[in-house]
Tab-separated table of C-alpha atoms and ligand atoms in Angstrom:
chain	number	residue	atom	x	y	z
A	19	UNK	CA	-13.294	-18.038	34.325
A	20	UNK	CA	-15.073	-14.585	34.151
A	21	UNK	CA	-16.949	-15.648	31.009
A	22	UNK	CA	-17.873	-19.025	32.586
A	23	UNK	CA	-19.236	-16.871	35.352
A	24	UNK	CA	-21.126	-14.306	33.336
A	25	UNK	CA	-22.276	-17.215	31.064
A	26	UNK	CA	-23.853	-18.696	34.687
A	27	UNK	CA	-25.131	-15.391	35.836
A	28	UNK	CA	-27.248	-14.813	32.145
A	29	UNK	CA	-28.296	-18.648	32.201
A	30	UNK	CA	-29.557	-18.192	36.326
A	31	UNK	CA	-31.300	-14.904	35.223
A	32	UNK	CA	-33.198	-16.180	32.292
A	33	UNK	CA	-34.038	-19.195	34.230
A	34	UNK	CA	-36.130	-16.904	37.375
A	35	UNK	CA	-36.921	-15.155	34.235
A	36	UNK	CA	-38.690	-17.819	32.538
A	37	UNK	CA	-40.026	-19.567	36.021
A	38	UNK	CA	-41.664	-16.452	36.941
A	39	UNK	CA	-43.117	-15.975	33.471
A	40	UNK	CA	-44.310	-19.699	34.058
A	41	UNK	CA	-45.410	-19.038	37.204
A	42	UNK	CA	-47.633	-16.385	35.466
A	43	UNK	CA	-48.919	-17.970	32.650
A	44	UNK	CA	-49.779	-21.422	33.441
A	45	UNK	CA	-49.318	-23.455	36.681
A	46	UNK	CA	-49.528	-26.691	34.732
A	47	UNK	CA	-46.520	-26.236	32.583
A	48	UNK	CA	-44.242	-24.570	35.398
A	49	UNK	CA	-42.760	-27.726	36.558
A	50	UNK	CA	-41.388	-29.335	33.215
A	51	UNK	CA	-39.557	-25.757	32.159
A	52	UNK	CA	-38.262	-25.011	35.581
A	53	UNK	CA	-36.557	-28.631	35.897
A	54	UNK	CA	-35.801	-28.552	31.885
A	55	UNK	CA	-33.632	-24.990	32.976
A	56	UNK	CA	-32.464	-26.490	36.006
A	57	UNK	CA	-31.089	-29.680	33.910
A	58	UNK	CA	-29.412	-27.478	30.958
A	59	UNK	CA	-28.340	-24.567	33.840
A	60	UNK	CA	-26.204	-27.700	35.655
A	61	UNK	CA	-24.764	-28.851	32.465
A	62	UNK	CA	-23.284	-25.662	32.365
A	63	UNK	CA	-22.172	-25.130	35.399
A	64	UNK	CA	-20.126	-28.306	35.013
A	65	UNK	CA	-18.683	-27.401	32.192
A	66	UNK	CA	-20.956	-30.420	29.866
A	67	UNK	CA	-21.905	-27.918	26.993
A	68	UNK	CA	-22.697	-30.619	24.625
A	69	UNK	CA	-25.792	-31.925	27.076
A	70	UNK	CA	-26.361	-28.456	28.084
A	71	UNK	CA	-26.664	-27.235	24.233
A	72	UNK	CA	-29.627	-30.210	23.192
A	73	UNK	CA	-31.320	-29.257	26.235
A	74	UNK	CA	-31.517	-25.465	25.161
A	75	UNK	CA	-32.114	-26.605	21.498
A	76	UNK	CA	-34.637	-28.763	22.498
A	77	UNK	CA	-36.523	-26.719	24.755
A	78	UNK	CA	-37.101	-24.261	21.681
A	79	UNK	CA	-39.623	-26.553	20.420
A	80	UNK	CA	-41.448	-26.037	24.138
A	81	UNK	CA	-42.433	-22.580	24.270
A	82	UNK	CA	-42.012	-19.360	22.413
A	83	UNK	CA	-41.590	-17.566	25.244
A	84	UNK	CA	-37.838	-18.866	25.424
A	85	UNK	CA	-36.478	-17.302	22.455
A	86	UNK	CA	-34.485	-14.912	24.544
A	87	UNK	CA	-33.178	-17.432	26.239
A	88	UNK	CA	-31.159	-18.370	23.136
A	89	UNK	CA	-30.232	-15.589	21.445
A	90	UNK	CA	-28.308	-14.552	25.194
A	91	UNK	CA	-26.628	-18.063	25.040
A	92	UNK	CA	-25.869	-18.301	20.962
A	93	UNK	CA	-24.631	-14.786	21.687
A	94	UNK	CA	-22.487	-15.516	25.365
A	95	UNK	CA	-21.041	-18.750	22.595
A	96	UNK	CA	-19.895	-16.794	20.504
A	97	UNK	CA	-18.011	-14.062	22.392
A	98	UNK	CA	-16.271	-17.631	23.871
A	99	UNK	CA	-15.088	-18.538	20.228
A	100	UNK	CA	-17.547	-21.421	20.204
A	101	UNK	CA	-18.668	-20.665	16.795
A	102	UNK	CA	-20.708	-23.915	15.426
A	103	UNK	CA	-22.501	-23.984	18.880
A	104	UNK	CA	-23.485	-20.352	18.457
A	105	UNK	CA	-24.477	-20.804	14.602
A	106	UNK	CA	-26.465	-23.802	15.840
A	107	UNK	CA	-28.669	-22.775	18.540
A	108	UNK	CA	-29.542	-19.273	15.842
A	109	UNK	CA	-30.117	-21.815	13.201
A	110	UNK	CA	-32.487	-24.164	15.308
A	111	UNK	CA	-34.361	-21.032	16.358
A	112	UNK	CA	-34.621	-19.605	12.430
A	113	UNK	CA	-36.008	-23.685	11.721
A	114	UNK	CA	-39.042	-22.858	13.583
A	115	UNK	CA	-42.041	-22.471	11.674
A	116	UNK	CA	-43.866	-19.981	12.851
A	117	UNK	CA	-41.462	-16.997	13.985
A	118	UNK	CA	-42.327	-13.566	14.878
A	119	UNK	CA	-40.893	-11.531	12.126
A	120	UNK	CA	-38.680	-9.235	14.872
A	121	UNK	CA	-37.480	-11.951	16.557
A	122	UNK	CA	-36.367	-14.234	13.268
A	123	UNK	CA	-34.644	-10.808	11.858
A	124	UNK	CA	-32.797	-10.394	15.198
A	125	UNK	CA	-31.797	-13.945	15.049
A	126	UNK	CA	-30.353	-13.044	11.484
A	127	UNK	CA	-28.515	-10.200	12.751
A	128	UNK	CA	-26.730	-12.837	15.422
A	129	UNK	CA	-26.679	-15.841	13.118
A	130	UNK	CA	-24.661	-13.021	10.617
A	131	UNK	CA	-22.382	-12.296	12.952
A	132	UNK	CA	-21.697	-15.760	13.860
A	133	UNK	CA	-20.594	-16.357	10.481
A	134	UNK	CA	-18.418	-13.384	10.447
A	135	UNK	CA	-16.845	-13.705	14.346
A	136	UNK	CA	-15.678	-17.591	12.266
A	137	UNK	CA	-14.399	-15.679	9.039
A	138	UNK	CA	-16.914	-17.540	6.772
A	139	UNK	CA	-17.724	-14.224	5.682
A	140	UNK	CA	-19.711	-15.236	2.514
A	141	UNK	CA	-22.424	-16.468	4.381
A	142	UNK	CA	-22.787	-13.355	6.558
A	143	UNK	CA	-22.169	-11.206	3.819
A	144	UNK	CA	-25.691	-13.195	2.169
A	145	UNK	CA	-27.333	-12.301	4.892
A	146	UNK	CA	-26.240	-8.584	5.867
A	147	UNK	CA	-27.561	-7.475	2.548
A	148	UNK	CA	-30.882	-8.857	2.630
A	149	UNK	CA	-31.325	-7.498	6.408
A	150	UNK	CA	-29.362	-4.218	5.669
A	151	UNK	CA	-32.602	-3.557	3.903
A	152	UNK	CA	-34.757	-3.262	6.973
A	153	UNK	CA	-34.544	0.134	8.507
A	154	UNK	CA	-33.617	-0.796	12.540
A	155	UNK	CA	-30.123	-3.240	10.716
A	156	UNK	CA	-29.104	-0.846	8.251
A	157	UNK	CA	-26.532	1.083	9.989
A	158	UNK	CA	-25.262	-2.238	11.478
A	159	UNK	CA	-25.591	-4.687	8.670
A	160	UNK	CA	-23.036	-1.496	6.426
A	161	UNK	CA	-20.645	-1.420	8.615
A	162	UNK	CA	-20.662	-5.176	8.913
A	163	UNK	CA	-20.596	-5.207	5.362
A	164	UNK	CA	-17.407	-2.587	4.765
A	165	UNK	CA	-15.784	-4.666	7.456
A	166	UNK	CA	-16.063	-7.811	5.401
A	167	UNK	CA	-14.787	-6.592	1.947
A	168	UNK	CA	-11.932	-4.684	4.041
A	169	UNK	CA	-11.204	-7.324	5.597
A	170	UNK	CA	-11.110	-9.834	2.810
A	171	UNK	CA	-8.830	-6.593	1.034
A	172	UNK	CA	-11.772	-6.497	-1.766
A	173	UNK	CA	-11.063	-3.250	-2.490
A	174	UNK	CA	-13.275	-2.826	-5.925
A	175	UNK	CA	-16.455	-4.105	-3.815
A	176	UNK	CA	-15.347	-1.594	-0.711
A	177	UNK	CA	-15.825	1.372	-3.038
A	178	UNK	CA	-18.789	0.573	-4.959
A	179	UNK	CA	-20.455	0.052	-1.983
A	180	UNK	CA	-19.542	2.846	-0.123
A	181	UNK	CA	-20.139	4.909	-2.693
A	182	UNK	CA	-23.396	3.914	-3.088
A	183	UNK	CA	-24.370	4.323	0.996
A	184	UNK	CA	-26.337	7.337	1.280
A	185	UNK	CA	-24.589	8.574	4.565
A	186	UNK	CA	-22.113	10.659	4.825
A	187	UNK	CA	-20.318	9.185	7.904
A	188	UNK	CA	-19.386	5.792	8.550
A	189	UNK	CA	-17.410	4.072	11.675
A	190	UNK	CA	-16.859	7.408	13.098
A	191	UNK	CA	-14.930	8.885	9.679
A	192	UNK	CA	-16.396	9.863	6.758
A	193	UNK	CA	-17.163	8.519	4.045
A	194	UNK	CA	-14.757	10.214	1.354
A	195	UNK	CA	-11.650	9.566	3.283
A	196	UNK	CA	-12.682	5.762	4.141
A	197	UNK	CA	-13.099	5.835	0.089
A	198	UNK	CA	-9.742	7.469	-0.704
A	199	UNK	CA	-8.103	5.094	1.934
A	200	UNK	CA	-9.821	2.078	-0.426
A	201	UNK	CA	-8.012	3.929	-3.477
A	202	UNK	CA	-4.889	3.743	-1.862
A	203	UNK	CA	-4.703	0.155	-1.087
A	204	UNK	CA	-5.971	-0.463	-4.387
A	205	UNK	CA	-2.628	1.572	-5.233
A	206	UNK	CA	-0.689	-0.698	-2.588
A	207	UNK	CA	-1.129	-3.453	-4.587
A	208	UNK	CA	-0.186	-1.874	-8.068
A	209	UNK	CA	2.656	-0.816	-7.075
A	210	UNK	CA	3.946	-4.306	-5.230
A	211	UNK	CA	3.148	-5.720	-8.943
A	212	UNK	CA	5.509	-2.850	-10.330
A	213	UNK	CA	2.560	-1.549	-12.287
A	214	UNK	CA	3.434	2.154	-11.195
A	215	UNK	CA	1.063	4.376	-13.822
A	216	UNK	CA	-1.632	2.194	-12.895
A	217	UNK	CA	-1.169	3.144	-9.082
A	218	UNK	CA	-0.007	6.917	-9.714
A	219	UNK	CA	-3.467	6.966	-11.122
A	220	UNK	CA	-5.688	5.338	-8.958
A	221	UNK	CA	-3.961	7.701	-5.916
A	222	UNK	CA	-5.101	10.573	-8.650
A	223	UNK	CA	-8.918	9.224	-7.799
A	224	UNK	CA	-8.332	8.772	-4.233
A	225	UNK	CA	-7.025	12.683	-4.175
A	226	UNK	CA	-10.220	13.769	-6.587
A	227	UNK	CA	-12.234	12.600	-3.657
A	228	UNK	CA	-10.474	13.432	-0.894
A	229	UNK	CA	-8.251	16.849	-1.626
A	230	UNK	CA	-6.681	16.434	1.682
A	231	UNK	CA	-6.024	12.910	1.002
A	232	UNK	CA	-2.761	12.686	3.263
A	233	UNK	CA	-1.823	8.859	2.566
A	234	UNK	CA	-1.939	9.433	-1.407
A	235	UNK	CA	0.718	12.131	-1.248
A	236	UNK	CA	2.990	10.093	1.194
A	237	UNK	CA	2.905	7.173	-1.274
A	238	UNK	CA	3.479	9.770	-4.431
A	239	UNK	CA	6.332	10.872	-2.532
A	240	UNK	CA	7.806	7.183	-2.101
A	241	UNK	CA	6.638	6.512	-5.354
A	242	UNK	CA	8.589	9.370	-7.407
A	243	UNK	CA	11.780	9.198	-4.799
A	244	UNK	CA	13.703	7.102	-7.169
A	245	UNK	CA	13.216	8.041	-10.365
A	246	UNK	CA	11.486	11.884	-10.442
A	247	UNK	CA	13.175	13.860	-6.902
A	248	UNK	CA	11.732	16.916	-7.892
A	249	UNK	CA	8.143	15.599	-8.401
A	250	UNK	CA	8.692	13.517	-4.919
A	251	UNK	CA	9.886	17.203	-3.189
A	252	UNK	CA	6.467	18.541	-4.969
A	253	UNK	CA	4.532	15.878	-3.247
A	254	UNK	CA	6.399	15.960	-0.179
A	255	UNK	CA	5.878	19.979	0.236
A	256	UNK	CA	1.694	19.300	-0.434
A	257	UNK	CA	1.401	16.810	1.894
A	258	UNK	CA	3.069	19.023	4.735
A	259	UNK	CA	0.626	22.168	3.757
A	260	UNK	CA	-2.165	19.497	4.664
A	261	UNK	CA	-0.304	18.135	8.087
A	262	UNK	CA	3.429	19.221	9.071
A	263	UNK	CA	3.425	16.297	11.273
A	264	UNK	CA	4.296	13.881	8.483
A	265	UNK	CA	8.198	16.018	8.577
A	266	UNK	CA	8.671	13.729	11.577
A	267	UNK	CA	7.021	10.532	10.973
A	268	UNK	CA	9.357	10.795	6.939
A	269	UNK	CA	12.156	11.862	8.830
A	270	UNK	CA	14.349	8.709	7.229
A	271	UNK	CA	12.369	8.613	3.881
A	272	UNK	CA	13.221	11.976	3.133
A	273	UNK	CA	16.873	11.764	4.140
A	274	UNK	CA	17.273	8.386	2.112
A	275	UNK	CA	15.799	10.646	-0.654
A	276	UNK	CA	19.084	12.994	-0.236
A	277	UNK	CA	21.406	10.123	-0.101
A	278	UNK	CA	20.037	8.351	-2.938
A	279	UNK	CA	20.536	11.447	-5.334
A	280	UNK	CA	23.566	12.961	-3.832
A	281	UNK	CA	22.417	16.741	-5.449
A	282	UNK	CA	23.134	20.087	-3.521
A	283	UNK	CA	20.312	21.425	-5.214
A	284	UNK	CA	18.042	18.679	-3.706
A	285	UNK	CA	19.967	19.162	-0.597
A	286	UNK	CA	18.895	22.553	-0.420
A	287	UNK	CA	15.365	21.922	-1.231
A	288	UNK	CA	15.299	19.194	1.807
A	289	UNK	CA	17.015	21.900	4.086
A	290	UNK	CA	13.973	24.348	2.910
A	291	UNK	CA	11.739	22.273	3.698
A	292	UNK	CA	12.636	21.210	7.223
A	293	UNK	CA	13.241	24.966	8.097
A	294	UNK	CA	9.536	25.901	6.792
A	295	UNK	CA	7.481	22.951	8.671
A	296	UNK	CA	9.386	22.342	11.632
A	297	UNK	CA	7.592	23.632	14.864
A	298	UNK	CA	7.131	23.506	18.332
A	299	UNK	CA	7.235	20.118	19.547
A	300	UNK	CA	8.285	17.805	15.814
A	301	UNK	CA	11.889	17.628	16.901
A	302	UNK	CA	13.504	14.634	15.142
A	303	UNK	CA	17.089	13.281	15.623
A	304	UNK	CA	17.029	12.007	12.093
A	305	UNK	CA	16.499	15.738	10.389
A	306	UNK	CA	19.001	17.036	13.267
A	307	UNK	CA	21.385	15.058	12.107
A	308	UNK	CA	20.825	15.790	8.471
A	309	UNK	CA	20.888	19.919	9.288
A	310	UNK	CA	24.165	19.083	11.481
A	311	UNK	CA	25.692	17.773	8.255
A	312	UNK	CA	24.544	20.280	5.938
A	313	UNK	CA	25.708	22.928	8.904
A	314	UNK	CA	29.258	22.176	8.462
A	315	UNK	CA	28.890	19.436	11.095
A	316	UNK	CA	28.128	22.175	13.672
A	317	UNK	CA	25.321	22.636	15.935
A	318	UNK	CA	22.284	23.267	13.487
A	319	UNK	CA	21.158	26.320	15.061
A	320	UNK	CA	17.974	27.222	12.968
A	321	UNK	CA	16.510	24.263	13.002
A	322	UNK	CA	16.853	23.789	17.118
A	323	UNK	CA	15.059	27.245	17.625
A	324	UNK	CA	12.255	26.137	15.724
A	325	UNK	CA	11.694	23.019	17.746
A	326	UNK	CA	12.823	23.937	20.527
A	327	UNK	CA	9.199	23.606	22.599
A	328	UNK	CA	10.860	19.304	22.498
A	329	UNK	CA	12.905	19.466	25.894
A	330	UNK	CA	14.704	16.120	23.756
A	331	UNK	CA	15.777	18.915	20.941
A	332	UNK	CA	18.942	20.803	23.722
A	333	UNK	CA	19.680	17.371	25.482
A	334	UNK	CA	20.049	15.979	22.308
A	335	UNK	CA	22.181	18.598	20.635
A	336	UNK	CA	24.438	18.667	23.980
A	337	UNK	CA	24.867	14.533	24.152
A	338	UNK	CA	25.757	15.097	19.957
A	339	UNK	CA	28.413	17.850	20.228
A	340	UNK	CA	30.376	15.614	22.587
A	341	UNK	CA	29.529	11.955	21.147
A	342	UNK	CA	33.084	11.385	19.672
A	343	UNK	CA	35.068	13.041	22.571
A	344	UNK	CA	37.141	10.572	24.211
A	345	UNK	CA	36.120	10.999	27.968
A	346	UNK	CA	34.697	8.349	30.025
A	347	UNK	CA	31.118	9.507	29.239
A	348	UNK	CA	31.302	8.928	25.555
A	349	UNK	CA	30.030	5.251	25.377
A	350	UNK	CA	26.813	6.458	27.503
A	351	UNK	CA	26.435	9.378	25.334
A	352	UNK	CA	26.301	7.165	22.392
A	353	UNK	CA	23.822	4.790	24.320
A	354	UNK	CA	21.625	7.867	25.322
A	355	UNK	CA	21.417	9.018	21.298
A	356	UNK	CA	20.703	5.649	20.337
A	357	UNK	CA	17.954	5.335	22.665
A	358	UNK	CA	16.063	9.232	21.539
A	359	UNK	CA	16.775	8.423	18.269
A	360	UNK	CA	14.932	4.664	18.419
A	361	UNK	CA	12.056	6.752	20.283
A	362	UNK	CA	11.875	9.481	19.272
A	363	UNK	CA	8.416	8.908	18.338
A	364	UNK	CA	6.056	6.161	18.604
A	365	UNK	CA	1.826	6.117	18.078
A	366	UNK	CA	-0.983	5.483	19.754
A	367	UNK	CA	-4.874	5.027	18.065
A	368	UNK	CA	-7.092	7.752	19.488
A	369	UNK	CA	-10.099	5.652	19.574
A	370	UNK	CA	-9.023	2.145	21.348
A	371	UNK	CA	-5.739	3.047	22.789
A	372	UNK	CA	-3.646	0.562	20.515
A	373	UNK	CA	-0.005	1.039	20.425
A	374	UNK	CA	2.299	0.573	17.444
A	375	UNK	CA	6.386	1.393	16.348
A	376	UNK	CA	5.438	2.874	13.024
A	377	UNK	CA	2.867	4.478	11.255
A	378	UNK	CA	0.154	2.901	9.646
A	379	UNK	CA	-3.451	4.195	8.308
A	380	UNK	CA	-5.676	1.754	9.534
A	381	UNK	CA	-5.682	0.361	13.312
A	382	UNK	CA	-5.337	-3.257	13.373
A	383	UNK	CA	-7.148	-3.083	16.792
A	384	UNK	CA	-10.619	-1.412	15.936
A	385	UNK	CA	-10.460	-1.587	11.846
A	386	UNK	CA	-10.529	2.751	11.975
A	387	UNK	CA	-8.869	4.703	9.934
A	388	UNK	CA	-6.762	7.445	10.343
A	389	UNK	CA	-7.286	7.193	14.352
A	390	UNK	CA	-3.103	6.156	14.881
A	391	UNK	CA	-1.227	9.485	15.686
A	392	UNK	CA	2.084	10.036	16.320
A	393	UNK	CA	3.247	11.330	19.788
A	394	UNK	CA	6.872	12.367	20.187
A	395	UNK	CA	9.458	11.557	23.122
A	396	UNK	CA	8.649	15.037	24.622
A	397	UNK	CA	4.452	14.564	24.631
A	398	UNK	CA	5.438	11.368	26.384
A	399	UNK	CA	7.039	12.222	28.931
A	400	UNK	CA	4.720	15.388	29.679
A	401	UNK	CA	2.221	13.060	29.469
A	402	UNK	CA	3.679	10.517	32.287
A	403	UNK	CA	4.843	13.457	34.672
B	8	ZN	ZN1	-7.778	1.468	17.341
């Protein structure tokens, strides 16, 4: 309904528009355009595109000064889904034969992202890289253009052309960590194939450009967790040097790691590890556990200090010490770990607001990267106070 209405409200403005420039111009002519508006604006209004569509398509071959007439509709079209009617009225206006060159390469622009808003990427792809080559698109028409081989997981066509931008920021990130991110995926698929050297070095490019390259050392970690524990630990200890966070958000990767291998000496490494990058608020129930184990199933003392900033790290520790005692409150102790433990953290995108259960690099939401951070229990429910 609010789209019908803001569809009206652009039509009724264009029309006084376009009766007033009338008006202006020529008396003689005032009469045909006002009633030829009036006809199509009514069509609309009741909902009879179809008539209203040939009378706006029609009315192109009228006067010039209508042009913005159509690009507001093809655009208003398109943000209702109604792709072919949108690619039609920007074709009809490209089919004229004498078009000012701004206005047929701001039709382009629309027609372009027509074709993209209906996947048929191809055809704005064609498009965005002639126009990308006139100075007012460029910006657009790129990030158009990275959006289309990213979304169409052309990964090889991603890098060569962002390599080749001469910018050194794109979509808000820059450009060697959008590149390293391409490496990765590239890596994503290798590995899904089982063709592990051939993604261990393709993550090797995506770190050469991107030292801090946080997503290649996560998957060298899950790579080598199997077969090379030590080299995964390695991996594992760079990554938190570049961002401790990632303790939290591996919490079960890295204890699956000690329960695969069943090694004191790894055990000790993990137990290291946790010690060194735990802080303030990164409490996890998963690594609590783990320390409770390797503490002689006691309270794990060390590690609760060091996150103890979490006001979840005491309440869980009290609700554990007494979740196998056989009083009354047992069952809702059990209930109340469950709970912290299945929420312990959860992530938000800093630039649209998107929520999501687990981790991922990209935001399926706005296409960034990067922009999904955790935020424990504790932020949580600081920030709702
Ligand atoms: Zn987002």
């Amino acid at each position: 309904m609010i789209e019908i209405l803001i569809f009206s409200i652009i039509a009724l403005l264009i029309v006084i528009y376009g009766i007033n420039k009338n008006i202006n111009s020529s008396n003689t002519t005032h009469n045909i355009y006002s009633s030829e508006y009036y006809r199509g604006l009514n069509y609309l209004l009741n909902n009879e595109d179809d008539k209203a569509l040939k009378i706006f398509t029609d009315l192109i071959d009228v006067d010039s000064s209508t042009i913005e007439t159509h690009l507001a509709l093809g655009g208003v079209y398109r943000r209702r889904g109604e792709f072919d009617k949108a690619i039609l009225i920007h074709q009809n206006l490209l089919s004229r034969p004498k078009l000012d060159k701004s206005i047929k390469n701001q039709t382009l622009y629309e027609l372009a992202k027509d074709f993209f808003s209906a996947g048929l990427y191809d055809k704005s792809e064609k498009i965005l890289i002639n126009l990308k080559e006139n100075k007012s698109y460029s910006e657009s028409c790129n990030e158009y253009l990275l959006l289309i081989y990213e979304l169409s997981k052309d990964w090889d066509s991603a890098i060569k052309f962002t390599k080749n931008l001469k910018q050194k920021n794109i979509r808000n990130s820059y450009i060697d960590v959008i590149i390293s991110h391409y490496y990765c995926e590239k890596a994503k698929d290798y590995k899904k194939d089982n063709q592990l050297n051939k993604s261990i070095t393709v993550l090797r490019k995506a770190i050469d450009i991107n030292d801090h390259c946080k997503r290649a050392y996560v998957t060298l970690f899950e790579l080598n967790a199997q077969s090379n524990p030590s080299s995964a630990l390695d991996n594992l200890k760079i990554l938190l040097e570049i961002d401790s966070q990632y303790l939290i958000i591996l919490s079960d990767e890295i204890v699956k790691l000690s329960t695969t291998h069943q090694d004191n000496k790894i055990d000790k490494i993990i137990y290291d590890i946790i010690l060194k990058f735990s802080n303030d608020h990164n409490f996890s129930p998963i690594l609590y556990e783990y320390m409770f184990n390797l503490n002689g199933f006691d309270s794990p003392e060390e590690y609760i200090n060091l996150t103890k900033d979490n006001i979840f790290t005491n309440i869980f520790n009290n609700l554990y010490l007494t979740k196998n005692s056989n009083d009354n409150t047992s069952l809702s102790n059990n209930d109340l770990l469950a709970l912290i433990k299945n929420n312990f953290l959860t992530y938000n995108c800093t630039n649209c607001g998107y929520t999501a259960k687990n981790h991922i690099w990209q935001c399926p939401s706005c296409n960034h990267w990067e922009t999904i951070k955790p935020i424990t229990i504790s932020e949580r429910v600081t920030y709702n106070a």
